[in-house]
C-alpha cells in the first residue's frame, strides 16, 4: 500500500525510486479528476506497465498540491457513504466516467 500512502518523498529521491517502485506522487496522478490523468499511472507496484503501454504521466497538470482527486460523478457526499459505494459497481451505465478514454498527444 506504499503507493497509496500520503507521504512526501524528496523530489530527487522520488525520481530515483520511480525506476524501482511506484511512488505515491507517481500513482496519485491516476486519482485525478482529469480524464487524461485518470487514465494513466495504473501501476500498483511496477511502473513498467505504464511505460510499456504509454500510460505513464510524470505529474498532474495542476501539480501535486493543486490536483483535484476524485471522479466527477461521485463528488456528491451522499455517493461516498458505504452503502452507496457498495452498490456503485452494479448501477447500469458508467455515464461520463473516462475509463479507457485516451487523448493522442498528451
XYZ file of C-alpha atoms in Angstrom:
106
model
C 0.000 0.000 0.000
C 3.081 2.205 -0.163
C 1.900 3.933 -3.341
C -1.379 4.987 -1.666
C 0.450 6.478 1.293
C 0.024 10.158 1.998
C 3.732 10.780 2.412
C 6.146 13.286 0.974
C 9.364 11.985 -0.516
C 12.135 14.377 -1.508
C 11.884 15.132 -5.246
C 15.305 13.698 -6.147
C 14.684 10.516 -4.163
C 11.207 10.180 -5.724
C 12.701 10.348 -9.238
C 15.169 7.596 -8.368
C 12.558 5.409 -6.655
C 10.242 5.669 -9.695
C 12.646 3.416 -11.587
C 12.190 0.690 -8.967
C 8.706 1.068 -7.427
C 5.554 3.114 -7.915
C 5.790 6.088 -5.563
C 2.797 7.874 -4.002
C 3.297 11.006 -6.146
C 3.528 8.876 -9.270
C 0.363 6.851 -8.584
C -1.650 9.802 -7.204
C -1.901 11.182 -10.760
C -4.205 8.213 -11.511
C -6.714 9.530 -8.949
C -7.035 12.935 -10.628
C -10.393 14.310 -11.737
C -8.883 14.997 -15.204
C -9.663 12.092 -17.554
C -6.261 12.183 -19.252
C -4.693 11.767 -15.834
C -7.228 9.213 -14.559
C -6.243 7.015 -17.491
C -2.574 6.994 -16.559
C -0.231 5.531 -13.961
C -2.303 2.395 -13.355
C 0.688 0.518 -11.973
C 0.298 -0.602 -8.385
C 3.830 -1.764 -7.672
C 5.592 -1.972 -11.043
C 5.879 1.115 -13.217
C 6.937 -0.880 -16.279
C 3.355 -1.487 -17.417
C 2.622 2.226 -17.747
C 5.875 2.922 -19.505
C 5.347 -0.051 -21.839
C 1.758 0.845 -22.779
C 2.276 4.623 -22.925
C 0.107 5.432 -19.912
C 2.893 6.878 -17.755
C 2.396 10.529 -16.786
C 5.114 12.053 -14.563
C 2.999 14.793 -12.925
C -0.593 16.057 -12.880
C -1.124 19.185 -14.986
C -2.108 21.238 -11.913
C 0.790 19.886 -9.838
C 0.601 17.558 -6.847
C -0.643 20.179 -4.394
C -3.383 21.699 -6.592
C -4.646 18.489 -8.210
C -8.315 17.619 -7.566
C -8.753 13.984 -6.580
C -11.884 12.002 -7.350
C -14.406 11.159 -10.026
C -16.767 13.938 -11.106
C -19.964 11.887 -10.883
C -19.169 10.833 -7.317
C -18.452 14.275 -5.844
C -21.812 14.346 -4.046
C -21.167 13.413 -0.381
C -24.149 11.016 -0.485
C -22.242 8.877 -3.018
C -19.390 8.451 -0.519
C -21.474 6.576 2.058
C -20.514 2.921 2.435
C -23.909 1.604 1.313
C -23.784 3.692 -1.888
C -20.189 2.711 -2.671
C -21.016 -0.976 -2.333
C -23.752 -0.785 -4.984
C -21.974 1.580 -7.424
C -20.449 -1.267 -9.496
C -23.933 -2.645 -10.128
C -25.505 0.562 -11.425
C -26.092 0.390 -15.166
C -24.185 2.929 -17.240
C -20.882 4.427 -16.204
C -22.098 7.725 -17.612
C -19.285 10.141 -18.339
C -16.648 8.175 -16.452
C -13.491 8.445 -18.559
C -12.209 4.875 -18.187
C -10.240 3.971 -21.267
C -10.617 7.383 -22.898
C -7.298 8.465 -24.309
C -6.233 11.657 -25.976
C -3.477 11.317 -28.536
C -0.501 13.576 -27.960
C -0.978 14.300 -24.243
